[in-house]
Amino acid sequence: GAGVSQTPSNKVTEKGKYVELRCDPISGHTALYWYRQSLGQGPEFLIYFQGTGAADDSGLPNDRFFAVRPEGSVSTLKIQRTERGDSAVYLCASSSNRADTQYFGPGTRLTVL
Amino acid sequence: AQSVTQLGSHVSVSEGALVLLRCNYSSSVPPYLFWYVQYPNQGLQLLLKYTSAATLVKGINGFEAEFKKSETSFHLTKPSAHMSDAAEYFCAVKSGGYQKVTFGTGTKLQVIP
């Protein structure tokens, strides 16, 4: 079956601009996660959704970052007033329940010039 | 709190030689442990996971890992390296009720012909 998909695969933007990154989880997966992977590092947790609600957003670095999942399926990560330090690969993962393995998408590479 | 330490950011082995990638974890409760592999410009793929069943876990592509509670370790091994094993490997931990997965900084495996 189809895996987790993310769009766009690459996004180049200018400092100060607003960006949206989209994640389509595996069909039927109720849990969805966003991670950020900087160059040479492992993925770092940003936020976790169970259904439509953000169950844990403790990893969001500041209030410029926000994520939604209005219908409990697709999720959008929104970054306002982008900074060069936001450049990274943003990974999305989904799982069928709280205890199950997380399956990752290919990521969106964000470059802020 | 949970954390993961991967010893060695780069490991080189000869084709056909034993692969050993080290991972030590810290967790206040019995953990779930994972190894993921990441090929260049691709997402994370699950190799294997430990969820408190058998301590020796077999994964895909001939990899296996052994959970050793006394050593707080979950090292990844493969008896004979193949050129296609060249990739970056991430150890990860998830503890109890926490849903976020904490990743190590990764180990890049180079396989020398």
PDB file of C-alpha atoms in Angstrom:
ATOM      1  CA  GLY A   1       0.000   0.000   0.000  1.00  0.00           C
ATOM      2  CA  ALA A   2       0.922   3.652  -0.186  1.00  0.00           C
ATOM      3  CA  GLY A   3       3.346   4.958   2.385  1.00  0.00           C
ATOM      4  CA  VAL A   4       3.611   8.357   3.993  1.00  0.00           C
ATOM      5  CA  SER A   5       3.940  11.093   1.402  1.00  0.00           C
ATOM      6  CA  GLN A   6       5.199  14.627   1.825  1.00  0.00           C
ATOM      7  CA  THR A   7       4.996  17.636  -0.428  1.00  0.00           C
ATOM      8  CA  PRO A   8       6.894  19.460  -1.666  1.00  0.00           C
ATOM      9  CA  SER A   9      10.051  17.374  -1.702  1.00  0.00           C
ATOM     10  CA  ASN A  10      12.121  20.562  -1.819  1.00  0.00           C
ATOM     11  CA  LYS A  11      11.252  24.110  -0.833  1.00  0.00           C
ATOM     12  CA  VAL A  12      13.493  27.119  -1.215  1.00  0.00           C
ATOM     13  CA  THR A  13      12.325  30.343   0.346  1.00  0.00           C
ATOM     14  CA  GLU A  14      13.676  33.677   1.456  1.00  0.00           C
ATOM     15  CA  LYS A  15      14.220  34.764   5.011  1.00  0.00           C
ATOM     16  CA  GLY A  16      11.044  36.194   6.482  1.00  0.00           C
ATOM     17  CA  LYS A  17       8.642  34.318   4.214  1.00  0.00           C
ATOM     18  CA  TYR A  18       5.860  31.939   5.244  1.00  0.00           C
ATOM     19  CA  VAL A  19       5.920  28.260   4.246  1.00  0.00           C
ATOM     20  CA  GLU A  20       3.587  25.302   4.497  1.00  0.00           C
ATOM     21  CA  LEU A  21       4.714  21.693   4.399  1.00  0.00           C
ATOM     22  CA  ARG A  22       2.194  18.921   3.829  1.00  0.00           C
ATOM     23  CA  CYS A  23       2.060  15.349   5.068  1.00  0.00           C
ATOM     24  CA  ASP A  24      -0.265  12.567   3.912  1.00  0.00           C
ATOM     25  CA  PRO A  25      -0.098   9.696   6.397  1.00  0.00           C
ATOM     26  CA  ILE A  26      -0.737   6.049   5.693  1.00  0.00           C
ATOM     27  CA  SER A  27      -4.475   5.522   5.305  1.00  0.00           C
ATOM     28  CA  GLY A  28      -6.098   4.643   8.621  1.00  0.00           C
ATOM     29  CA  HIS A  29      -3.202   5.755  10.788  1.00  0.00           C
ATOM     30  CA  THR A  30      -4.522   7.838  13.649  1.00  0.00           C
ATOM     31  CA  ALA A  31      -1.187   9.054  14.993  1.00  0.00           C
ATOM     32  CA  LEU A  32       0.966  11.536  13.083  1.00  0.00           C
ATOM     33  CA  TYR A  33       4.342  13.005  13.986  1.00  0.00           C
ATOM     34  CA  TRP A  34       6.573  15.771  12.691  1.00  0.00           C
ATOM     35  CA  TYR A  35      10.346  15.727  13.105  1.00  0.00           C
ATOM     36  CA  ARG A  36      13.136  18.029  11.957  1.00  0.00           C
ATOM     37  CA  GLN A  37      16.497  16.703  10.822  1.00  0.00           C
ATOM     38  CA  SER A  38      19.355  19.150  10.576  1.00  0.00           C
ATOM     39  CA  LEU A  39      22.509  18.323   8.656  1.00  0.00           C
ATOM     40  CA  GLY A  40      24.552  15.680  10.438  1.00  0.00           C
ATOM     41  CA  GLN A  41      21.974  15.127  13.147  1.00  0.00           C
ATOM     42  CA  GLY A  42      19.278  12.630  13.962  1.00  0.00           C
ATOM     43  CA  PRO A  43      15.634  13.615  13.633  1.00  0.00           C
ATOM     44  CA  GLU A  44      14.285  15.794  16.447  1.00  0.00           C
ATOM     45  CA  PHE A  45      10.668  15.559  17.570  1.00  0.00           C
ATOM     46  CA  LEU A  46       8.442  18.545  16.895  1.00  0.00           C
ATOM     47  CA  ILE A  47       4.804  17.583  17.433  1.00  0.00           C
ATOM     48  CA  TYR A  48       2.490  14.574  17.735  1.00  0.00           C
ATOM     49  CA  PHE A  49      -1.170  14.361  16.735  1.00  0.00           C
ATOM     50  CA  GLN A  50      -3.636  11.755  17.886  1.00  0.00           C
ATOM     51  CA  GLY A  51      -6.580  12.218  15.567  1.00  0.00           C
ATOM     52  CA  THR A  52      -7.232  15.914  15.045  1.00  0.00           C
ATOM     53  CA  GLY A  53      -5.665  17.179  18.235  1.00  0.00           C
ATOM     54  CA  ALA A  54      -2.060  17.953  19.035  1.00  0.00           C
ATOM     55  CA  ALA A  55      -1.327  15.611  21.927  1.00  0.00           C
ATOM     56  CA  ASP A  56       2.245  16.807  22.419  1.00  0.00           C
ATOM     57  CA  ASP A  57       3.739  19.936  20.856  1.00  0.00           C
ATOM     58  CA  SER A  58       6.652  20.221  23.228  1.00  0.00           C
ATOM     59  CA  GLY A  59       9.196  19.989  20.431  1.00  0.00           C
ATOM     60  CA  LEU A  60       8.069  23.051  18.490  1.00  0.00           C
ATOM     61  CA  PRO A  61      11.002  25.457  18.818  1.00  0.00           C
ATOM     62  CA  ASN A  62       9.004  28.678  19.079  1.00  0.00           C
ATOM     63  CA  ASP A  63       5.701  30.291  18.192  1.00  0.00           C
ATOM     64  CA  ARG A  64       6.682  30.719  14.547  1.00  0.00           C
ATOM     65  CA  PHE A  65       5.978  27.016  14.123  1.00  0.00           C
ATOM     66  CA  PHE A  66       2.444  25.674  14.032  1.00  0.00           C
ATOM     67  CA  ALA A  67       0.832  22.474  12.761  1.00  0.00           C
ATOM     68  CA  VAL A  68      -2.721  21.418  12.067  1.00  0.00           C
ATOM     69  CA  ARG A  69      -4.566  18.241  11.234  1.00  0.00           C
ATOM     70  CA  PRO A  70      -8.179  19.402  10.828  1.00  0.00           C
ATOM     71  CA  GLU A  71      -9.758  16.151   9.636  1.00  0.00           C
ATOM     72  CA  GLY A  72      -7.487  13.673  11.351  1.00  0.00           C
ATOM     73  CA  SER A  73      -5.666  12.701   8.187  1.00  0.00           C
ATOM     74  CA  VAL A  74      -3.513  15.198   6.251  1.00  0.00           C
ATOM     75  CA  SER A  75      -1.366  17.506   8.328  1.00  0.00           C
ATOM     76  CA  THR A  76       0.275  20.820   7.495  1.00  0.00           C
ATOM     77  CA  LEU A  77       3.308  22.238   9.254  1.00  0.00           C
ATOM     78  CA  LYS A  78       3.371  26.012   9.015  1.00  0.00           C
ATOM     79  CA  ILE A  79       6.401  28.183   9.585  1.00  0.00           C
ATOM     80  CA  GLN A  80       6.063  31.962   9.789  1.00  0.00           C
ATOM     81  CA  ARG A  81       8.837  34.510   9.291  1.00  0.00           C
ATOM     82  CA  THR A  82      11.319  31.855   8.276  1.00  0.00           C
ATOM     83  CA  GLU A  83      14.915  32.148   9.425  1.00  0.00           C
ATOM     84  CA  ARG A  84      18.081  30.639   7.949  1.00  0.00           C
ATOM     85  CA  GLY A  85      18.299  28.367  10.983  1.00  0.00           C
ATOM     86  CA  ASP A  86      15.017  26.744   9.966  1.00  0.00           C
ATOM     87  CA  SER A  87      16.783  25.106   7.020  1.00  0.00           C
ATOM     88  CA  ALA A  88      16.521  21.349   7.527  1.00  0.00           C
ATOM     89  CA  VAL A  89      14.691  18.261   6.332  1.00  0.00           C
ATOM     90  CA  TYR A  90      11.236  18.057   7.845  1.00  0.00           C
ATOM     91  CA  LEU A  91      10.063  14.491   8.305  1.00  0.00           C
ATOM     92  CA  CYS A  92       6.563  13.233   8.871  1.00  0.00           C
ATOM     93  CA  ALA A  93       5.679   9.829  10.328  1.00  0.00           C
ATOM     94  CA  SER A  94       2.466   8.004  11.088  1.00  0.00           C
ATOM     95  CA  SER A  95       1.451   4.990  13.130  1.00  0.00           C
ATOM     96  CA  SER A  96      -1.724   2.977  13.521  1.00  0.00           C
ATOM     97  CA  ASN A  97      -1.920   3.492  17.262  1.00  0.00           C
ATOM     98  CA  ARG A  98       0.008   4.895  20.184  1.00  0.00           C
ATOM     99  CA  ALA A  99       2.207   1.864  20.623  1.00  0.00           C
ATOM    100  CA  ASP A 100       2.950   0.995  17.045  1.00  0.00           C
ATOM    101  CA  THR A 101       5.988   1.622  14.912  1.00  0.00           C
ATOM    102  CA  GLN A 102       6.254   5.003  13.227  1.00  0.00           C
ATOM    103  CA  TYR A 103       6.579   4.913   9.448  1.00  0.00           C
ATOM    104  CA  PHE A 104       8.396   7.840   7.902  1.00  0.00           C
ATOM    105  CA  GLY A 105       7.873   9.806   4.735  1.00  0.00           C
ATOM    106  CA  PRO A 106      10.730  10.922   2.448  1.00  0.00           C
ATOM    107  CA  GLY A 107      10.824  14.391   3.972  1.00  0.00           C
ATOM    108  CA  THR A 108      10.714  17.958   2.718  1.00  0.00           C
ATOM    109  CA  ARG A 109      14.056  19.699   2.386  1.00  0.00           C
ATOM    110  CA  LEU A 110      13.553  23.335   3.377  1.00  0.00           C
ATOM    111  CA  THR A 111      16.217  25.864   2.446  1.00  0.00           C
ATOM    112  CA  VAL A 112      15.905  29.415   3.742  1.00  0.00           C
ATOM    113  CA  LEU A 113      18.132  31.855   1.874  1.00  0.00           C
TER     114      LEU A 113
ATOM    115  CA  ALA B   1      13.591  11.339  30.244  1.00  0.00           C
ATOM    116  CA  GLN B   2      15.010   9.270  27.432  1.00  0.00           C
ATOM    117  CA  SER B   3      18.160   9.521  25.382  1.00  0.00           C
ATOM    118  CA  VAL B   4      20.293   7.574  22.954  1.00  0.00           C
ATOM    119  CA  THR B   5      24.041   7.577  22.386  1.00  0.00           C
ATOM    120  CA  GLN B   6      25.560   6.153  19.238  1.00  0.00           C
ATOM    121  CA  LEU B   7      29.262   5.554  19.533  1.00  0.00           C
ATOM    122  CA  GLY B   8      31.084   6.393  16.318  1.00  0.00           C
ATOM    123  CA  SER B   9      29.676   8.788  13.749  1.00  0.00           C
ATOM    124  CA  HIS B  10      31.497   6.911  10.969  1.00  0.00           C
ATOM    125  CA  VAL B  11      32.258   3.200  10.710  1.00  0.00           C
ATOM    126  CA  SER B  12      34.119   1.523   7.846  1.00  0.00           C
ATOM    127  CA  VAL B  13      34.113  -2.202   7.214  1.00  0.00           C
ATOM    128  CA  SER B  14      35.308  -4.386   4.382  1.00  0.00           C
ATOM    129  CA  GLU B  15      32.764  -6.171   2.244  1.00  0.00           C
ATOM    130  CA  GLY B  16      32.049  -9.527   3.899  1.00  0.00           C
ATOM    131  CA  ALA B  17      33.216  -8.389   7.337  1.00  0.00           C
ATOM    132  CA  LEU B  18      31.152  -8.157  10.500  1.00  0.00           C
ATOM    133  CA  VAL B  19      29.121  -4.990  10.984  1.00  0.00           C
ATOM    134  CA  LEU B  20      28.772  -3.715  14.566  1.00  0.00           C
ATOM    135  CA  LEU B  21      27.052  -0.402  15.253  1.00  0.00           C
ATOM    136  CA  ARG B  22      26.804   0.594  18.891  1.00  0.00           C
ATOM    137  CA  CYS B  23      23.844   2.110  20.684  1.00  0.00           C
ATOM    138  CA  ASN B  24      23.335   2.840  24.369  1.00  0.00           C
ATOM    139  CA  TYR B  25      20.100   4.198  25.729  1.00  0.00           C
ATOM    140  CA  SER B  26      18.794   5.882  28.826  1.00  0.00           C
ATOM    141  CA  SER B  27      15.216   5.478  29.934  1.00  0.00           C
ATOM    142  CA  SER B  28      13.423   5.660  33.267  1.00  0.00           C
ATOM    143  CA  VAL B  29      10.949   2.982  32.220  1.00  0.00           C
ATOM    144  CA  PRO B  30      11.233  -0.138  30.033  1.00  0.00           C
ATOM    145  CA  PRO B  31      11.856   1.181  26.544  1.00  0.00           C
ATOM    146  CA  TYR B  32      10.928   0.389  23.012  1.00  0.00           C
ATOM    147  CA  LEU B  33      14.082   0.469  20.906  1.00  0.00           C
ATOM    148  CA  PHE B  34      14.465   0.855  17.172  1.00  0.00           C
ATOM    149  CA  TRP B  35      17.070   0.859  14.456  1.00  0.00           C
ATOM    150  CA  TYR B  36      16.326   2.829  11.314  1.00  0.00           C
ATOM    151  CA  VAL B  37      18.370   3.070   8.117  1.00  0.00           C
ATOM    152  CA  GLN B  38      18.511   6.125   5.885  1.00  0.00           C
ATOM    153  CA  TYR B  39      19.850   5.959   2.351  1.00  0.00           C
ATOM    154  CA  PRO B  40      20.959   9.199   0.680  1.00  0.00           C
ATOM    155  CA  ASN B  41      18.057  11.517  -0.064  1.00  0.00           C
ATOM    156  CA  GLN B  42      15.536   9.021   1.257  1.00  0.00           C
ATOM    157  CA  GLY B  43      13.361   8.736   4.334  1.00  0.00           C
ATOM    158  CA  LEU B  44      13.951   6.545   7.337  1.00  0.00           C
ATOM    159  CA  GLN B  45      13.257   2.837   6.953  1.00  0.00           C
ATOM    160  CA  LEU B  46      12.676   0.607   9.961  1.00  0.00           C
ATOM    161  CA  LEU B  47      15.265  -2.172  10.254  1.00  0.00           C
ATOM    162  CA  LEU B  48      14.050  -3.736  13.477  1.00  0.00           C
ATOM    163  CA  LYS B  49      12.443  -2.979  16.817  1.00  0.00           C
ATOM    164  CA  TYR B  50      12.498  -4.280  20.393  1.00  0.00           C
ATOM    165  CA  THR B  51       9.227  -4.215  22.297  1.00  0.00           C
ATOM    166  CA  SER B  52       9.988  -6.324  25.398  1.00  0.00           C
ATOM    167  CA  ALA B  53       9.502  -9.715  23.790  1.00  0.00           C
ATOM    168  CA  ALA B  54      12.631 -11.647  22.752  1.00  0.00           C
ATOM    169  CA  THR B  55      15.873  -9.851  23.583  1.00  0.00           C
ATOM    170  CA  LEU B  56      17.466 -10.873  20.270  1.00  0.00           C
ATOM    171  CA  VAL B  57      15.616  -9.139  17.489  1.00  0.00           C
ATOM    172  CA  LYS B  58      15.990 -10.029  13.838  1.00  0.00           C
ATOM    173  CA  GLY B  59      15.309  -7.437  11.204  1.00  0.00           C
ATOM    174  CA  ILE B  60      15.420  -6.964   7.488  1.00  0.00           C
ATOM    175  CA  ASN B  61      18.478  -7.374   5.256  1.00  0.00           C
ATOM    176  CA  GLY B  62      20.185  -9.791   7.673  1.00  0.00           C
ATOM    177  CA  PHE B  63      20.529  -7.318  10.537  1.00  0.00           C
ATOM    178  CA  GLU B  64      19.870  -8.174  14.152  1.00  0.00           C
ATOM    179  CA  ALA B  65      20.196  -6.465  17.519  1.00  0.00           C
ATOM    180  CA  GLU B  66      20.340  -7.663  21.088  1.00  0.00           C
ATOM    181  CA  PHE B  67      18.720  -5.846  23.989  1.00  0.00           C
ATOM    182  CA  LYS B  68      20.954  -5.971  27.065  1.00  0.00           C
ATOM    183  CA  LYS B  69      19.277  -4.340  30.027  1.00  0.00           C
ATOM    184  CA  SER B  70      22.321  -4.648  32.305  1.00  0.00           C
ATOM    185  CA  GLU B  71      24.420  -2.744  29.786  1.00  0.00           C
ATOM    186  CA  THR B  72      21.589  -0.461  28.573  1.00  0.00           C
ATOM    187  CA  SER B  73      22.679  -1.364  25.064  1.00  0.00           C
ATOM    188  CA  PHE B  74      21.030  -2.262  21.784  1.00  0.00           C
ATOM    189  CA  HIS B  75      23.885  -2.822  19.350  1.00  0.00           C
ATOM    190  CA  LEU B  76      23.175  -3.607  15.700  1.00  0.00           C
ATOM    191  CA  THR B  77      25.060  -6.406  13.954  1.00  0.00           C
ATOM    192  CA  LYS B  78      25.267  -8.145  10.618  1.00  0.00           C
ATOM    193  CA  PRO B  79      27.606 -11.083  10.047  1.00  0.00           C
ATOM    194  CA  SER B  80      28.705 -10.128   6.546  1.00  0.00           C
ATOM    195  CA  ALA B  81      28.598  -6.602   5.111  1.00  0.00           C
ATOM    196  CA  HIS B  82      27.339  -5.994   1.615  1.00  0.00           C
ATOM    197  CA  MET B  83      28.013  -2.947  -0.522  1.00  0.00           C
ATOM    198  CA  SER B  84      24.311  -2.120  -0.422  1.00  0.00           C
ATOM    199  CA  ASP B  85      24.505  -1.713   3.375  1.00  0.00           C
ATOM    200  CA  ALA B  86      26.311   1.606   2.992  1.00  0.00           C
ATOM    201  CA  ALA B  87      23.935   4.121   4.569  1.00  0.00           C
ATOM    202  CA  GLU B  88      23.329   6.039   7.767  1.00  0.00           C
ATOM    203  CA  TYR B  89      21.906   4.130  10.713  1.00  0.00           C
ATOM    204  CA  PHE B  90      19.928   5.651  13.561  1.00  0.00           C
ATOM    205  CA  CYS B  91      19.164   4.094  16.913  1.00  0.00           C
ATOM    206  CA  ALA B  92      16.031   5.387  18.628  1.00  0.00           C
ATOM    207  CA  VAL B  93      14.134   4.981  21.893  1.00  0.00           C
ATOM    208  CA  LYS B  94      10.536   5.440  22.946  1.00  0.00           C
ATOM    209  CA  SER B  95       9.661   5.168  26.610  1.00  0.00           C
ATOM    210  CA  GLY B  96       6.417   4.130  28.184  1.00  0.00           C
ATOM    211  CA  GLY B  97       3.699   6.649  27.642  1.00  0.00           C
ATOM    212  CA  TYR B  98       5.856   9.075  25.698  1.00  0.00           C
ATOM    213  CA  GLN B  99       4.959   9.106  22.032  1.00  0.00           C
ATOM    214  CA  LYS B 100       7.929  10.997  20.770  1.00  0.00           C
ATOM    215  CA  VAL B 101      10.830   8.939  19.555  1.00  0.00           C
ATOM    216  CA  THR B 102      14.288  10.179  20.520  1.00  0.00           C
ATOM    217  CA  PHE B 103      16.957   9.490  17.941  1.00  0.00           C
ATOM    218  CA  GLY B 104      20.698   9.187  18.202  1.00  0.00           C
ATOM    219  CA  THR B 105      22.960  11.302  16.028  1.00  0.00           C
ATOM    220  CA  GLY B 106      23.479   8.483  13.560  1.00  0.00           C
ATOM    221  CA  THR B 107      26.344   6.324  12.319  1.00  0.00           C
ATOM    222  CA  LYS B 108      27.409   6.407   8.695  1.00  0.00           C
ATOM    223  CA  LEU B 109      28.455   2.984   7.516  1.00  0.00           C
ATOM    224  CA  GLN B 110      30.981   2.749   4.702  1.00  0.00           C
ATOM    225  CA  VAL B 111      31.559  -0.627   3.051  1.00  0.00           C
ATOM    226  CA  ILE B 112      34.911  -1.009   1.350  1.00  0.00           C
ATOM    227  CA  PRO B 113      35.146  -3.400  -1.593  1.00  0.00           C
TER     228      PRO B 113
END
